[in-house]
Amino acid sequence: MTQPQTFPDVYIHDTLQRRKVKFEATSPGRVGMYLCGPTVYSDAHVGHAKKEVAFDVVRRYFLHLGYAVRYVSNITDVGHLQNDSDDGEDKMLARARLEQLQPMEVAEKYFWSFMDDMGRLNVLRPSIQPRATGHIGEQIALIEELISRGHAYESAGSVYFDVRSWPNYGVLSGRKLDDQEEGTREEVRGDKRDARDFALWKNAEPSHIMRWESPWGQGFPGWHIECSAMSLKYLGEGFDIHGGGLDLEFPHHEAEIAQSEAAGHPFARYWMHNNMLTIGGEKMSKSKGNFTTLSDLYKRLDPMVVRFLLVGSHYRSITEFSPEAFVSAQNGYRRLTEALNEVERRLKAGAGEENDAALIGKVGTHRAAFEKAMQDDFNTPEAVAALFGLTRDVNAALVGTVGKAGLEAAQAAYRELGGEVLGLFAEGQASGEDDGQMLDTLLELVLQARQNYRLNKQYAESDALRERLAAVGLTIEDTKDGARWKK
Ligand SMILES: Nc1ncnc2c1ncn2[C@@H]1O[C@H](COP(=O)(O)OP(=O)(O)OP(=O)(O)O)[C@@H](O)[C@H]1O
Ligand SMILES: [Zn+2]
């Protein structure tokens, strides 16, 4: 009989319960995650990268533990209005006007630039990446359920969620309806019954070109409803983890919970929020204009250094974006990759049998520290500290003689923990592959030079080249097909 697979305990800081709780998967061995994705109307900035990397690491860690993960992250291409609430122009339309493009051209352009930027950061592609405009039917169906249960009402071709009908509204953010009334008393505008009611569907003005048929006339969905409709469609009721930026906790996530549960669909069981990337202490944001796009940053910095900087602070901590932080990330990243490269170079060169028990023991200790950190609410700074601990011991061992077993243990730790879990070594990077290729090219050139000497009968120069290569362990063999080198 096969034993059911067991998984180590993972503790998650759940925003809903406001504490760390033990993660229990809804179906054994499987994790369903939903992450609020980008509104694709402009280039991604470093703040977006903090969020994407934070949840990519969560996903990668579950994969590392042996879970099957379904990772759904949406693309908002309609309904996100400029002031994040229920009025202002649609962000997509405003951009379309500015760039003289169709809204769907804007969506396409910035969707792909987002994918490229995140790909270079080694963020895994979502299992499903649903677009709001592709799920209008699902959103309308959910709104109809809300109306029939008395939690939403139609008014002048728009539909609003009735917050007064749902006492649980505020459960995530801890905001009480009456406090909100005090704090945000505003005129009840136009067609809403209460200023805090939020739009599920908006009637389209004649000039609004993104419009769909609905039971309430032509219009477009509100921003919040897409995430409920699409997460429930692809992950099912009571799915495991919902993530997003802390700035989305209210009203976006509060609205997602209310409209899903009021429609009779139990929603996400754990809520995770990443903190903000700041610049001069202020949130980096498109609307504030204080942003650096990833594509600009990559002109100056290796994307892996950007990723290293991001995992160097905890997802629930603020990350300050500063030149000093990048210099230190660059140095730290180099320390790891240099050690890994040296380990892999020696393995390639062919290491023998040695007594590596001490090094292997230390690698085990650092591995355990890494796992412990990750199981404690994905504590990546401590996990990185474990990799530095590993590097210290590996470097000390590399000064002497290390055998194959010791090198392989170190390599596996770097590749699995730094590479697969933290995503720090993109393909071909720090693998020694690049170095290997460069070495091949250089040796080709050297062989050619030697061949030229021989053709010119400059045998002394040709022999000198061979001797210098021999001194670093590279032998030139003259075969009938020409010269070859071997290590
Ligand atoms: N500085 C930041 N740090 C961390 N996460 C961020 C940051 N800025 C945006 N995000 C996250 O990225 C996602 C998309 O955000 P959004 O498109 O609203 O970006 P934005 O720059 O804040 O735009 P705007 O200023 O127009 O609201 C959200 O989940 C949000 O929490
Ligand atoms: Zn969302």
Short mmCIF file of C-alpha atoms and ligand atoms in Angstrom, two decimals:
data_model
loop_
_atom_site.label_atom_id
_atom_site.label_comp_id
_atom_site.label_asym_id
_atom_site.label_seq_id
_atom_site.Cartn_x
_atom_site.Cartn_y
_atom_site.Cartn_z
CA MET A 1 0.00 0.00 0.00
CA THR A 2 1.39 3.41 -0.88
CA GLN A 3 1.72 5.85 1.97
CA PRO A 4 -0.01 9.20 1.51
CA GLN A 5 2.62 11.84 0.83
CA THR A 6 3.40 13.98 3.83
CA PHE A 7 4.52 17.57 3.63
CA PRO A 8 6.39 19.67 6.16
CA ASP A 9 4.32 22.30 7.99
CA VAL A 10 4.29 25.68 6.32
CA TYR A 11 3.15 28.74 8.24
CA ILE A 12 1.57 31.64 6.39
CA HIS A 13 0.72 35.08 7.68
CA ASP A 14 -2.97 35.23 6.87
CA THR A 15 -4.24 38.79 6.52
CA LEU A 16 -7.77 37.60 7.29
CA GLN A 17 -6.83 36.09 10.66
CA ARG A 18 -4.06 38.67 11.24
CA ARG A 19 -1.62 36.00 12.37
CA LYS A 20 0.58 33.19 11.19
CA VAL A 21 -1.37 30.01 10.64
CA LYS A 22 -0.49 26.52 9.54
CA PHE A 23 -1.29 25.95 5.89
CA GLU A 24 -3.70 23.09 5.20
CA ALA A 25 -4.36 22.33 1.55
CA THR A 26 -8.00 21.89 0.51
CA SER A 27 -7.11 18.85 -1.55
CA PRO A 28 -4.11 16.89 -0.35
CA GLY A 29 -0.96 17.60 -2.28
CA ARG A 30 -2.46 20.44 -4.29
CA VAL A 31 -2.30 24.20 -3.92
CA GLY A 32 -4.57 26.61 -5.77
CA MET A 33 -3.30 30.20 -5.82
CA TYR A 34 -4.75 33.36 -7.29
CA LEU A 35 -2.75 36.54 -7.69
CA CYS A 36 -4.18 39.89 -8.78
CA GLY A 37 -2.29 40.63 -11.95
CA PRO A 38 -1.47 43.82 -13.81
CA THR A 39 -3.71 46.32 -15.50
CA VAL A 40 -2.00 46.26 -18.86
CA TYR A 41 -1.90 49.91 -19.82
CA SER A 42 1.77 50.77 -19.31
CA ASP A 43 5.22 49.30 -18.71
CA ALA A 44 5.83 47.37 -15.51
CA HIS A 45 7.93 49.03 -12.82
CA VAL A 46 10.04 47.65 -9.98
CA GLY A 47 7.07 47.74 -7.58
CA HIS A 48 5.20 45.29 -9.80
CA ALA A 49 8.29 43.09 -9.79
CA LYS A 50 8.26 42.96 -5.97
CA LYS A 51 4.76 41.51 -6.04
CA GLU A 52 5.39 39.08 -8.88
CA VAL A 53 8.62 37.78 -7.35
CA ALA A 54 7.08 37.48 -3.88
CA PHE A 55 4.34 35.15 -5.07
CA ASP A 56 6.56 33.37 -7.56
CA VAL A 57 8.72 32.33 -4.61
CA VAL A 58 5.66 31.08 -2.68
CA ARG A 59 4.65 29.02 -5.68
CA ARG A 60 8.17 27.70 -6.23
CA TYR A 61 8.46 26.71 -2.58
CA PHE A 62 5.27 24.66 -2.71
CA LEU A 63 6.55 23.01 -5.89
CA HIS A 64 9.82 22.26 -4.11
CA LEU A 65 7.89 20.56 -1.30
CA GLY A 66 6.21 18.34 -3.87
CA TYR A 67 2.80 20.00 -4.20
CA ALA A 68 1.08 20.36 -7.54
CA VAL A 69 0.36 24.08 -7.86
CA ARG A 70 -2.27 25.70 -10.03
CA TYR A 71 -1.31 29.34 -10.25
CA VAL A 72 -3.90 31.70 -11.71
CA SER A 73 -3.10 35.35 -12.27
CA ASN A 74 -5.43 37.63 -14.17
CA ILE A 75 -4.87 40.32 -16.74
CA THR A 76 -7.05 43.37 -16.23
CA ASP A 77 -7.92 44.82 -19.59
CA VAL A 78 -11.20 46.53 -18.78
CA GLY A 79 -12.99 48.19 -15.90
CA HIS A 80 -10.04 49.60 -13.91
CA LEU A 81 -10.96 53.25 -13.69
CA GLN A 82 -8.41 55.97 -13.20
CA ASN A 83 -9.10 56.77 -9.61
CA ASP A 84 -9.39 53.10 -8.56
CA SER A 85 -12.98 53.64 -7.50
CA ASP A 86 -16.13 53.95 -9.51
CA ASP A 87 -15.44 56.93 -11.65
CA GLY A 88 -12.83 58.40 -13.90
CA GLU A 89 -11.91 57.13 -17.32
CA ASP A 90 -11.00 53.49 -17.92
CA LYS A 91 -7.17 53.26 -17.74
CA MET A 92 -7.10 51.24 -20.94
CA LEU A 93 -9.17 53.79 -22.84
CA ALA A 94 -7.17 56.75 -21.61
CA ARG A 95 -3.98 55.08 -22.81
CA ALA A 96 -5.55 54.07 -26.12
CA ARG A 97 -6.43 57.69 -26.78
CA LEU A 98 -2.93 58.84 -25.85
CA GLU A 99 -1.19 56.29 -28.07
CA GLN A 100 -3.84 56.38 -30.80
CA LEU A 101 -4.38 52.65 -30.53
CA GLN A 102 -7.36 50.37 -30.07
CA PRO A 103 -7.80 49.45 -26.37
CA MET A 104 -7.06 45.83 -27.28
CA GLU A 105 -3.82 46.92 -28.97
CA VAL A 106 -2.85 48.62 -25.74
CA ALA A 107 -3.68 45.44 -23.82
CA GLU A 108 -1.69 43.30 -26.21
CA LYS A 109 1.33 45.59 -26.22
CA TYR A 110 1.62 45.88 -22.44
CA PHE A 111 0.67 42.28 -21.77
CA TRP A 112 3.68 41.13 -23.79
CA SER A 113 6.03 43.70 -22.35
CA PHE A 114 4.92 42.57 -18.88
CA MET A 115 5.58 38.93 -19.80
CA ASP A 116 9.02 39.78 -21.18
CA ASP A 117 9.95 41.82 -18.12
CA MET A 118 8.83 39.10 -15.72
CA GLY A 119 10.38 36.37 -17.85
CA ARG A 120 13.77 38.04 -17.53
CA LEU A 121 13.22 38.10 -13.77
CA ASN A 122 12.74 34.35 -13.97
CA VAL A 123 9.11 34.53 -12.81
CA LEU A 124 7.34 31.32 -13.84
CA ARG A 125 4.40 31.79 -16.16
CA PRO A 126 1.00 31.36 -14.53
CA SER A 127 -0.80 28.07 -15.14
CA ILE A 128 -3.77 30.14 -16.28
CA GLN A 129 -3.74 33.84 -17.13
CA PRO A 130 -7.36 34.81 -17.71
CA ARG A 131 -8.31 38.18 -19.15
CA ALA A 132 -11.23 40.18 -17.85
CA THR A 133 -12.58 40.87 -21.36
CA GLY A 134 -12.60 37.13 -22.05
CA HIS A 135 -14.85 36.46 -19.05
CA ILE A 136 -17.70 38.95 -19.38
CA GLY A 137 -20.29 36.14 -19.32
CA GLU A 138 -18.97 34.75 -16.02
CA GLN A 139 -19.01 38.22 -14.48
CA ILE A 140 -22.58 38.88 -15.61
CA ALA A 141 -23.67 35.51 -14.18
CA LEU A 142 -22.15 36.33 -10.79
CA ILE A 143 -23.81 39.76 -10.75
CA GLU A 144 -27.17 38.12 -11.52
CA GLU A 145 -26.69 35.79 -8.55
CA LEU A 146 -26.01 38.79 -6.32
CA ILE A 147 -29.13 40.60 -7.53
CA SER A 148 -31.28 37.53 -7.01
CA ARG A 149 -29.99 37.14 -3.45
CA GLY A 150 -30.71 40.75 -2.66
CA HIS A 151 -27.09 41.91 -2.36
CA ALA A 152 -26.96 44.05 -5.48
CA TYR A 153 -29.29 46.45 -7.21
CA GLU A 154 -29.63 47.98 -10.63
CA SER A 155 -29.74 51.69 -11.02
CA ALA A 156 -29.79 53.59 -14.33
CA GLY A 157 -28.14 50.77 -16.27
CA SER A 158 -25.41 50.19 -13.66
CA VAL A 159 -25.37 47.56 -10.92
CA TYR A 160 -23.96 48.15 -7.42
CA PHE A 161 -23.12 45.87 -4.54
CA ASP A 162 -25.23 46.81 -1.54
CA VAL A 163 -22.70 46.93 1.32
CA ARG A 164 -25.43 47.41 3.94
CA SER A 165 -26.88 44.03 2.99
CA TRP A 166 -23.66 42.23 3.89
CA PRO A 167 -22.58 42.60 7.52
CA ASN A 168 -19.29 40.84 6.80
CA TYR A 169 -18.15 43.70 4.59
CA GLY A 170 -14.94 44.85 6.29
CA VAL A 171 -13.85 41.39 7.45
CA LEU A 172 -10.47 41.60 5.71
CA SER A 173 -9.44 45.18 6.27
CA GLY A 174 -11.01 45.39 9.72
CA ARG A 175 -12.95 48.46 8.65
CA LYS A 176 -16.34 48.72 10.24
CA LEU A 177 -19.11 50.13 8.13
CA ASP A 178 -19.92 52.82 10.65
CA ASP A 179 -16.25 53.91 10.93
CA GLN A 180 -16.10 54.13 7.20
CA GLU A 181 -19.12 56.32 7.27
CA GLU A 182 -17.36 58.64 9.69
CA GLY A 183 -14.10 58.58 7.78
CA THR A 184 -15.26 58.82 4.24
CA ARG A 185 -18.53 60.60 4.37
CA GLU A 186 -19.08 61.73 0.86
CA GLU A 187 -22.05 62.77 -1.12
CA VAL A 188 -24.09 59.80 -2.29
CA ARG A 189 -23.36 60.25 -5.93
CA GLY A 190 -25.88 59.86 -8.70
CA ASP A 191 -27.30 56.40 -8.83
CA LYS A 192 -25.82 54.77 -5.68
CA ARG A 193 -27.86 54.15 -2.56
CA ASP A 194 -24.83 54.46 -0.32
CA ALA A 195 -21.48 56.10 -1.09
CA ARG A 196 -19.65 52.87 -0.13
CA ASP A 197 -21.58 50.66 -2.55
CA PHE A 198 -19.27 49.61 -5.34
CA ALA A 199 -19.90 49.06 -9.02
CA LEU A 200 -20.34 45.54 -10.37
CA TRP A 201 -21.45 46.74 -13.77
CA LYS A 202 -21.32 50.20 -15.30
CA ASN A 203 -23.61 51.63 -17.87
CA ALA A 204 -21.52 52.71 -20.89
CA GLU A 205 -21.74 56.32 -21.96
CA PRO A 206 -22.15 56.73 -25.74
CA SER A 207 -18.44 57.61 -26.06
CA HIS A 208 -17.28 54.48 -24.20
CA ILE A 209 -16.01 52.09 -26.85
CA MET A 210 -15.39 49.05 -24.58
CA ARG A 211 -18.95 47.80 -24.14
CA TRP A 212 -20.86 44.56 -23.90
CA GLU A 213 -24.50 43.54 -23.96
CA SER A 214 -25.94 42.73 -20.53
CA PRO A 215 -29.35 42.29 -18.89
CA TRP A 216 -28.95 45.96 -17.84
CA GLY A 217 -28.13 47.35 -21.25
CA GLN A 218 -24.75 47.99 -22.83
CA GLY A 219 -21.94 48.47 -20.38
CA PHE A 220 -18.76 47.08 -18.89
CA PRO A 221 -17.82 45.26 -15.68
CA GLY A 222 -16.56 46.96 -12.52
CA TRP A 223 -12.94 46.31 -11.59
CA HIS A 224 -13.46 43.97 -8.61
CA ILE A 225 -15.88 41.44 -10.09
CA GLU A 226 -13.42 39.96 -12.59
CA CYS A 227 -11.20 38.52 -9.86
CA SER A 228 -14.12 36.77 -8.12
CA ALA A 229 -15.48 35.38 -11.37
CA MET A 230 -12.15 34.15 -12.70
CA SER A 231 -10.66 32.77 -9.48
CA LEU A 232 -13.83 30.81 -8.71
CA LYS A 233 -14.02 29.55 -12.28
CA TYR A 234 -10.48 28.19 -12.39
CA LEU A 235 -9.77 27.32 -8.75
CA GLY A 236 -13.22 26.49 -7.38
CA GLU A 237 -14.94 27.51 -4.16
CA GLY A 238 -12.81 27.74 -1.02
CA PHE A 239 -9.54 27.75 -2.97
CA ASP A 240 -6.33 27.93 -1.03
CA ILE A 241 -4.42 31.19 -1.37
CA HIS A 242 -5.25 34.64 -2.67
CA GLY A 243 -2.41 37.11 -3.05
CA GLY A 244 -1.85 40.69 -4.02
CA GLY A 245 -0.32 43.96 -2.98
CA LEU A 246 -1.17 45.45 0.41
CA ASP A 247 -2.58 48.46 -1.38
CA LEU A 248 -5.30 46.21 -2.81
CA GLU A 249 -6.54 44.99 0.56
CA PHE A 250 -9.16 47.70 0.58
CA PRO A 251 -11.37 48.16 -1.34
CA HIS A 252 -10.40 45.61 -4.01
CA HIS A 253 -9.97 42.46 -1.92
CA GLU A 254 -12.67 43.42 0.54
CA ALA A 255 -15.01 43.71 -2.44
CA GLU A 256 -13.84 40.37 -3.88
CA ILE A 257 -14.71 38.57 -0.64
CA ALA A 258 -18.06 40.30 -0.20
CA GLN A 259 -19.33 39.76 -3.73
CA SER A 260 -18.18 36.11 -3.86
CA GLU A 261 -19.53 35.05 -0.49
CA ALA A 262 -22.74 37.05 -0.76
CA ALA A 263 -23.37 35.18 -4.02
CA GLY A 264 -23.03 31.93 -2.04
CA HIS A 265 -19.49 30.98 -3.03
CA PRO A 266 -16.99 30.45 -0.21
CA PHE A 267 -13.87 32.33 -1.24
CA ALA A 268 -10.11 32.12 -0.60
CA ARG A 269 -8.99 30.45 2.65
CA TYR A 270 -5.68 32.28 3.10
CA TRP A 271 -4.91 35.87 2.17
CA MET A 272 -1.37 37.00 1.59
CA HIS A 273 -0.32 40.59 0.95
CA ASN A 274 3.04 41.88 -0.11
CA ASN A 275 4.26 45.18 1.21
CA MET A 276 5.36 47.98 -1.05
CA LEU A 277 8.53 48.84 -2.87
CA THR A 278 9.24 52.43 -1.98
CA ILE A 279 11.42 55.20 -3.29
CA GLY A 280 12.39 57.87 -0.80
CA GLY A 281 9.89 56.26 1.57
CA GLU A 282 6.95 56.59 -0.84
CA LYS A 283 5.22 53.78 -2.71
CA MET A 284 6.54 53.50 -6.24
CA SER A 285 3.52 53.95 -8.48
CA LYS A 286 2.60 54.77 -12.01
CA SER A 287 0.24 57.53 -11.05
CA LYS A 288 2.81 59.25 -8.79
CA GLY A 289 5.34 59.17 -11.60
CA ASN A 290 8.15 58.10 -9.22
CA PHE A 291 8.76 54.82 -10.97
CA THR A 292 11.62 53.10 -12.77
CA THR A 293 10.48 50.67 -15.41
CA LEU A 294 12.04 47.24 -15.45
CA SER A 295 13.08 47.61 -19.07
CA ASP A 296 15.08 50.74 -18.15
CA LEU A 297 16.58 49.08 -15.13
CA TYR A 298 17.70 46.05 -17.15
CA LYS A 299 19.85 48.34 -19.29
CA ARG A 300 21.97 48.94 -16.22
CA LEU A 301 21.52 45.85 -14.11
CA ASP A 302 21.38 42.11 -14.54
CA PRO A 303 17.70 41.13 -13.93
CA MET A 304 18.97 38.44 -11.55
CA VAL A 305 20.50 41.13 -9.35
CA VAL A 306 17.09 42.84 -9.29
CA ARG A 307 15.54 39.55 -8.23
CA PHE A 308 18.23 39.03 -5.62
CA LEU A 309 17.51 42.47 -4.18
CA LEU A 310 13.79 41.67 -4.01
CA VAL A 311 14.15 38.32 -2.28
CA GLY A 312 16.62 39.93 0.10
CA SER A 313 13.73 41.55 1.94
CA HIS A 314 10.68 39.75 3.25
CA TYR A 315 7.54 40.01 1.14
CA ARG A 316 5.70 41.64 4.08
CA SER A 317 8.47 44.21 4.59
CA ILE A 318 8.96 47.42 2.71
CA THR A 319 11.77 47.32 0.17
CA GLU A 320 13.44 50.67 -0.38
CA PHE A 321 14.70 51.19 -3.89
CA SER A 322 18.09 52.92 -3.72
CA PRO A 323 21.41 52.82 -5.56
CA GLU A 324 23.08 51.55 -2.36
CA ALA A 325 20.66 48.65 -2.16
CA PHE A 326 21.59 47.64 -5.70
CA VAL A 327 25.33 47.87 -5.10
CA SER A 328 24.96 45.62 -2.10
CA ALA A 329 22.71 43.23 -4.05
CA GLN A 330 25.23 43.13 -6.85
CA ASN A 331 28.03 42.23 -4.45
CA GLY A 332 25.95 39.65 -2.62
CA TYR A 333 24.79 38.02 -5.81
CA ARG A 334 28.32 37.87 -7.12
CA ARG A 335 29.48 36.14 -3.95
CA LEU A 336 26.95 33.36 -4.48
CA THR A 337 27.53 32.92 -8.18
CA GLU A 338 31.31 32.94 -7.90
CA ALA A 339 31.21 30.13 -5.38
CA LEU A 340 28.72 28.16 -7.44
CA ASN A 341 30.71 28.69 -10.63
CA GLU A 342 33.87 27.48 -8.96
CA VAL A 343 32.11 24.39 -7.62
CA GLU A 344 30.79 23.60 -11.09
CA ARG A 345 34.10 24.33 -12.77
CA ARG A 346 35.83 21.84 -10.48
CA LEU A 347 33.16 19.25 -11.06
CA LYS A 348 33.58 19.62 -14.79
CA ALA A 349 37.34 19.38 -14.46
CA GLY A 350 36.78 16.03 -12.74
CA ALA A 351 37.10 15.87 -8.96
CA GLY A 352 38.16 12.67 -7.25
CA GLU A 353 37.37 10.85 -4.03
CA GLU A 354 38.10 12.79 -0.85
CA ASN A 355 36.82 12.67 2.66
CA ASP A 356 34.11 15.33 2.31
CA ALA A 357 32.05 14.38 5.35
CA ALA A 358 32.65 17.71 7.11
CA LEU A 359 31.55 19.81 4.15
CA ILE A 360 28.57 17.57 3.44
CA GLY A 361 27.48 17.94 7.07
CA LYS A 362 27.69 21.72 6.84
CA VAL A 363 25.73 21.78 3.59
CA GLY A 364 23.03 19.81 5.41
CA THR A 365 22.94 22.35 8.24
CA HIS A 366 22.50 25.26 5.82
CA ARG A 367 19.84 23.39 3.91
CA ALA A 368 17.91 22.84 7.13
CA ALA A 369 18.20 26.54 8.01
CA PHE A 370 16.93 27.46 4.56
CA GLU A 371 13.90 25.17 4.82
CA LYS A 372 13.09 26.40 8.32
CA ALA A 373 13.14 30.01 7.12
CA MET A 374 10.91 29.27 4.16
CA GLN A 375 8.43 27.32 6.26
CA ASP A 376 8.10 30.35 8.51
CA ASP A 377 6.00 32.55 6.23
CA PHE A 378 8.50 32.40 3.36
CA ASN A 379 11.24 34.23 5.16
CA THR A 380 13.46 34.84 2.15
CA PRO A 381 16.02 37.14 3.85
CA GLU A 382 16.81 34.33 6.27
CA ALA A 383 16.85 31.83 3.44
CA VAL A 384 19.38 34.03 1.63
CA ALA A 385 21.40 34.23 4.85
CA ALA A 386 21.52 30.41 4.82
CA LEU A 387 22.91 30.55 1.27
CA PHE A 388 25.60 32.96 2.46
CA GLY A 389 26.41 30.59 5.31
CA LEU A 390 26.73 27.82 2.75
CA THR A 391 28.98 30.03 0.62
CA ARG A 392 31.27 30.76 3.56
CA ASP A 393 31.77 27.06 4.18
CA VAL A 394 32.08 26.20 0.51
CA ASN A 395 34.71 28.90 -0.03
CA ALA A 396 36.66 27.67 2.99
CA ALA A 397 36.55 24.13 1.62
CA LEU A 398 37.56 25.26 -1.88
CA VAL A 399 40.84 26.58 -0.51
CA GLY A 400 41.84 22.98 0.12
CA THR A 401 40.96 19.80 -1.71
CA VAL A 402 37.31 18.94 -2.10
CA GLY A 403 36.14 15.72 -3.66
CA LYS A 404 33.32 15.00 -6.04
CA ALA A 405 30.81 14.15 -3.30
CA GLY A 406 31.39 17.42 -1.44
CA LEU A 407 31.18 19.47 -4.61
CA GLU A 408 28.01 17.71 -5.67
CA ALA A 409 26.37 18.30 -2.30
CA ALA A 410 27.18 22.02 -2.53
CA GLN A 411 26.05 22.22 -6.12
CA ALA A 412 22.73 20.54 -5.37
CA ALA A 413 22.08 22.96 -2.50
CA TYR A 414 22.75 26.00 -4.69
CA ARG A 415 20.74 24.69 -7.60
CA GLU A 416 17.73 23.48 -5.61
CA LEU A 417 17.48 26.22 -3.02
CA GLY A 418 18.97 29.26 -4.74
CA GLY A 419 17.93 28.15 -8.22
CA GLU A 420 14.64 26.27 -8.08
CA VAL A 421 13.15 27.88 -4.96
CA LEU A 422 14.43 31.45 -5.04
CA GLY A 423 14.74 31.49 -8.83
CA LEU A 424 18.11 33.19 -8.68
CA PHE A 425 19.92 31.27 -11.36
CA ALA A 426 18.13 31.65 -14.65
CA GLU A 427 19.04 29.19 -17.33
CA GLY A 428 22.63 29.49 -18.45
CA GLN A 429 23.35 31.81 -15.56
CA ALA A 430 25.88 31.01 -12.89
CA SER A 431 25.84 27.54 -14.31
CA GLY A 432 29.36 27.59 -15.55
CA GLU A 433 27.66 27.07 -18.93
CA ASP A 434 28.46 30.60 -19.99
CA ASP A 435 31.99 30.25 -18.73
CA GLY A 436 32.25 26.87 -20.38
CA GLN A 437 31.13 28.26 -23.70
CA MET A 438 33.48 31.18 -23.41
CA LEU A 439 36.33 28.79 -22.63
CA ASP A 440 35.51 26.71 -25.70
CA THR A 441 35.56 29.80 -27.90
CA LEU A 442 38.82 31.03 -26.42
CA LEU A 443 40.47 27.66 -26.88
CA GLU A 444 39.30 27.55 -30.51
CA LEU A 445 41.11 30.85 -31.00
CA VAL A 446 44.23 29.58 -29.30
CA LEU A 447 44.25 26.45 -31.45
CA GLN A 448 43.87 28.57 -34.54
CA ALA A 449 46.77 30.78 -33.48
CA ARG A 450 48.92 27.73 -32.92
CA GLN A 451 47.94 26.34 -36.29
CA ASN A 452 49.02 29.61 -37.90
CA TYR A 453 52.41 29.39 -36.14
CA ARG A 454 52.86 25.90 -37.47
CA LEU A 455 51.88 26.88 -40.99
CA ASN A 456 54.49 29.65 -40.74
CA LYS A 457 56.95 27.13 -39.35
CA GLN A 458 57.23 29.14 -36.11
CA TYR A 459 57.62 25.96 -34.06
CA ALA A 460 59.12 27.63 -31.00
CA GLU A 461 56.04 29.87 -30.61
CA SER A 462 53.72 26.96 -31.27
CA ASP A 463 55.43 24.83 -28.58
CA ALA A 464 55.40 27.71 -26.11
CA LEU A 465 51.64 27.99 -26.51
CA ARG A 466 51.22 24.28 -25.92
CA GLU A 467 53.35 24.42 -22.77
CA ARG A 468 51.44 27.32 -21.32
CA LEU A 469 48.17 25.47 -21.83
CA ALA A 470 49.64 22.33 -20.31
CA ALA A 471 50.57 24.36 -17.25
CA VAL A 472 46.84 25.03 -16.62
CA GLY A 473 45.87 21.43 -17.28
CA LEU A 474 44.86 21.66 -20.95
CA THR A 475 46.50 19.29 -23.41
CA ILE A 476 46.67 19.80 -27.15
CA GLU A 477 46.47 16.66 -29.21
CA ASP A 478 47.44 16.71 -32.85
CA THR A 479 45.19 14.33 -34.75
CA LYS A 480 44.82 13.67 -38.44
CA ASP A 481 41.70 15.91 -38.35
CA GLY A 482 43.66 18.78 -36.85
CA ALA A 483 44.47 19.90 -33.34
CA ARG A 484 42.08 19.21 -30.45
CA TRP A 485 42.35 20.08 -26.83
CA LYS A 486 41.41 18.03 -23.85
CA LYS A 487 41.31 18.65 -20.12
N1 LIG B 1 5.38 49.94 -5.30
C1 LIG B 1 4.80 48.76 -5.27
N2 LIG B 1 5.28 47.79 -4.45
C2 LIG B 1 4.70 46.57 -4.42
N3 LIG B 1 3.63 46.22 -5.15
C3 LIG B 1 3.11 47.15 -5.99
C4 LIG B 1 3.67 48.45 -6.09
N4 LIG B 1 2.96 49.14 -7.01
C5 LIG B 1 2.00 48.32 -7.46
N5 LIG B 1 2.07 47.13 -6.85
C6 LIG B 1 1.20 45.99 -7.05
O1 LIG B 1 1.07 45.71 -8.43
C7 LIG B 1 -0.29 45.41 -8.77
C8 LIG B 1 -0.77 46.29 -9.88
O2 LIG B 1 -0.74 47.62 -9.45
P1 LIG B 1 -1.18 48.86 -10.32
O3 LIG B 1 -1.34 48.49 -11.75
O4 LIG B 1 -2.31 49.54 -9.62
O5 LIG B 1 0.18 49.71 -10.17
P2 LIG B 1 0.43 51.18 -9.68
O6 LIG B 1 1.78 51.61 -10.12
O7 LIG B 1 0.10 51.28 -8.24
O8 LIG B 1 -0.59 51.97 -10.58
P3 LIG B 1 -1.45 53.22 -10.22
O9 LIG B 1 -0.52 54.21 -9.60
O10 LIG B 1 -1.95 53.61 -11.58
O11 LIG B 1 -2.50 52.68 -9.28
C9 LIG B 1 -1.06 45.52 -7.47
O12 LIG B 1 -1.23 44.23 -6.91
C10 LIG B 1 -0.20 46.35 -6.58
O13 LIG B 1 -0.35 46.01 -5.24
ZN ZN B 2 -8.00 41.19 -7.93
#
